[in-house]
Short mmCIF file of C-alpha atoms in Angstrom, two decimals:
data_model
loop_
_atom_site.label_atom_id
_atom_site.label_comp_id
_atom_site.label_asym_id
_atom_site.label_seq_id
_atom_site.Cartn_x
_atom_site.Cartn_y
_atom_site.Cartn_z
CA UNK Y 1 1.08 17.08 -17.33
CA UNK Y 2 0.05 15.20 -13.93
CA UNK Y 3 3.43 13.20 -13.97
CA UNK Y 4 5.51 16.84 -13.69
CA UNK Y 5 2.94 17.71 -10.83
CA UNK Y 6 3.07 14.89 -8.96
CA UNK Y 7 7.18 14.40 -9.27
CA UNK Y 8 7.29 18.14 -8.16
CA UNK Y 9 5.85 16.99 -4.48
CA UNK Y 10 7.95 15.21 -2.21
CA UNK Y 11 7.27 11.57 -1.53
CA UNK Y 12 5.54 11.22 -5.17
CA UNK Y 13 8.69 11.11 -7.60
CA UNK Y 14 7.63 7.32 -8.84
CA UNK Y 15 5.17 8.78 -11.20
CA UNK Y 16 2.55 6.63 -10.33
CA UNK Y 17 -0.81 8.69 -9.80
CA UNK Y 18 -1.46 8.54 -5.83
CA UNK Y 19 -4.05 10.93 -5.85
CA UNK Y 20 -6.58 10.74 -2.83
CA UNK Y 21 -9.54 11.51 -5.12
CA UNK Y 22 -8.95 8.07 -7.10
CA UNK Y 23 -11.48 5.99 -6.15
CA UNK Y 24 -9.10 2.73 -6.73
CA UNK Y 25 -6.87 4.46 -4.22
CA UNK Y 26 -9.38 5.21 -1.73
CA UNK Y 27 -10.74 1.46 -1.82
CA UNK Y 28 -7.38 0.43 -1.20
CA UNK Y 29 -6.59 2.93 1.54
CA UNK Y 30 -10.14 1.47 3.17
CA UNK Y 31 -9.29 -2.10 2.61
CA UNK Y 32 -5.75 -1.47 4.25
CA UNK Y 33 -7.19 0.29 7.28
CA UNK Y 34 -10.10 -2.17 7.46
CA UNK Y 35 -8.48 -5.45 6.55
CA UNK Y 36 -4.51 -5.25 6.40
CA UNK Y 37 -4.12 -8.79 6.03
CA UNK Y 38 -6.33 -8.67 2.65
CA UNK Y 39 -4.54 -5.74 1.46
CA UNK Y 40 -1.04 -7.38 1.78
CA UNK Y 41 -2.11 -10.57 0.37
CA UNK Y 42 -5.04 -9.19 -2.41
CA UNK Y 43 -3.01 -5.76 -3.40
CA UNK Y 44 0.56 -5.73 -2.14
CA UNK Y 45 2.17 -9.18 -2.43
CA UNK Y 46 -0.06 -10.37 -5.39
CA UNK Y 47 0.42 -7.00 -7.47
CA UNK Y 48 2.88 -5.33 -5.77
CA UNK Y 49 0.64 -2.38 -5.70
CA UNK Y 50 1.73 -1.19 -1.87
CA UNK Y 51 1.14 2.47 -2.47
CA UNK Y 52 -1.44 2.89 0.75
CA UNK Y 53 0.98 1.18 3.28
CA UNK Y 54 4.05 3.03 1.39
CA UNK Y 55 2.24 6.42 2.29
CA UNK Y 56 0.93 5.15 5.67
CA UNK Y 57 4.15 4.16 7.20
CA UNK Y 58 6.47 6.00 5.39
CA UNK Y 59 8.24 2.81 3.88
CA UNK Y 60 9.78 1.84 0.67
CA UNK Y 61 8.24 -0.64 -1.59
CA UNK Y 62 10.50 -3.54 -0.78
CA UNK Y 63 9.72 -2.70 3.07
CA UNK Y 64 6.43 -2.97 2.80
CA UNK Y 65 6.56 -6.10 1.05
CA UNK Y 66 8.67 -7.71 3.91
CA UNK Y 67 6.45 -6.14 6.43
CA UNK Y 68 3.60 -7.65 4.69
CA UNK Y 69 5.06 -11.32 4.02
CA UNK Y 70 6.74 -11.29 7.96
CA UNK Y 71 4.22 -9.90 9.77
CA UNK Y 72 0.61 -9.53 8.37
CA UNK Y 73 0.64 -12.92 6.38
CA UNK Y 74 2.54 -14.79 8.83
CA UNK Y 75 -0.08 -14.26 11.62
CA UNK Y 76 -1.60 -17.91 11.36
CA UNK Y 77 1.61 -19.61 11.53
CA UNK Y 78 2.69 -21.15 14.94
CA UNK Y 79 5.49 -19.49 16.48
#
């Protein structure tokens, strides 16, 4: 059972398949690294799928969404 295996690994207790071999996971990771604004807008804020940033920055889901909204997606706003 894949869920049992994932929940046995620290940091993978959500039951979400965060396998590095997943094609979508690789695509999301590449997008997060190359275009963080697009990743925040298209994946994280729009769908709630923030797994890549959660793992990269060791943050929880709420922290990543807050980071995306306040830091990444607010870049085009005036100070």
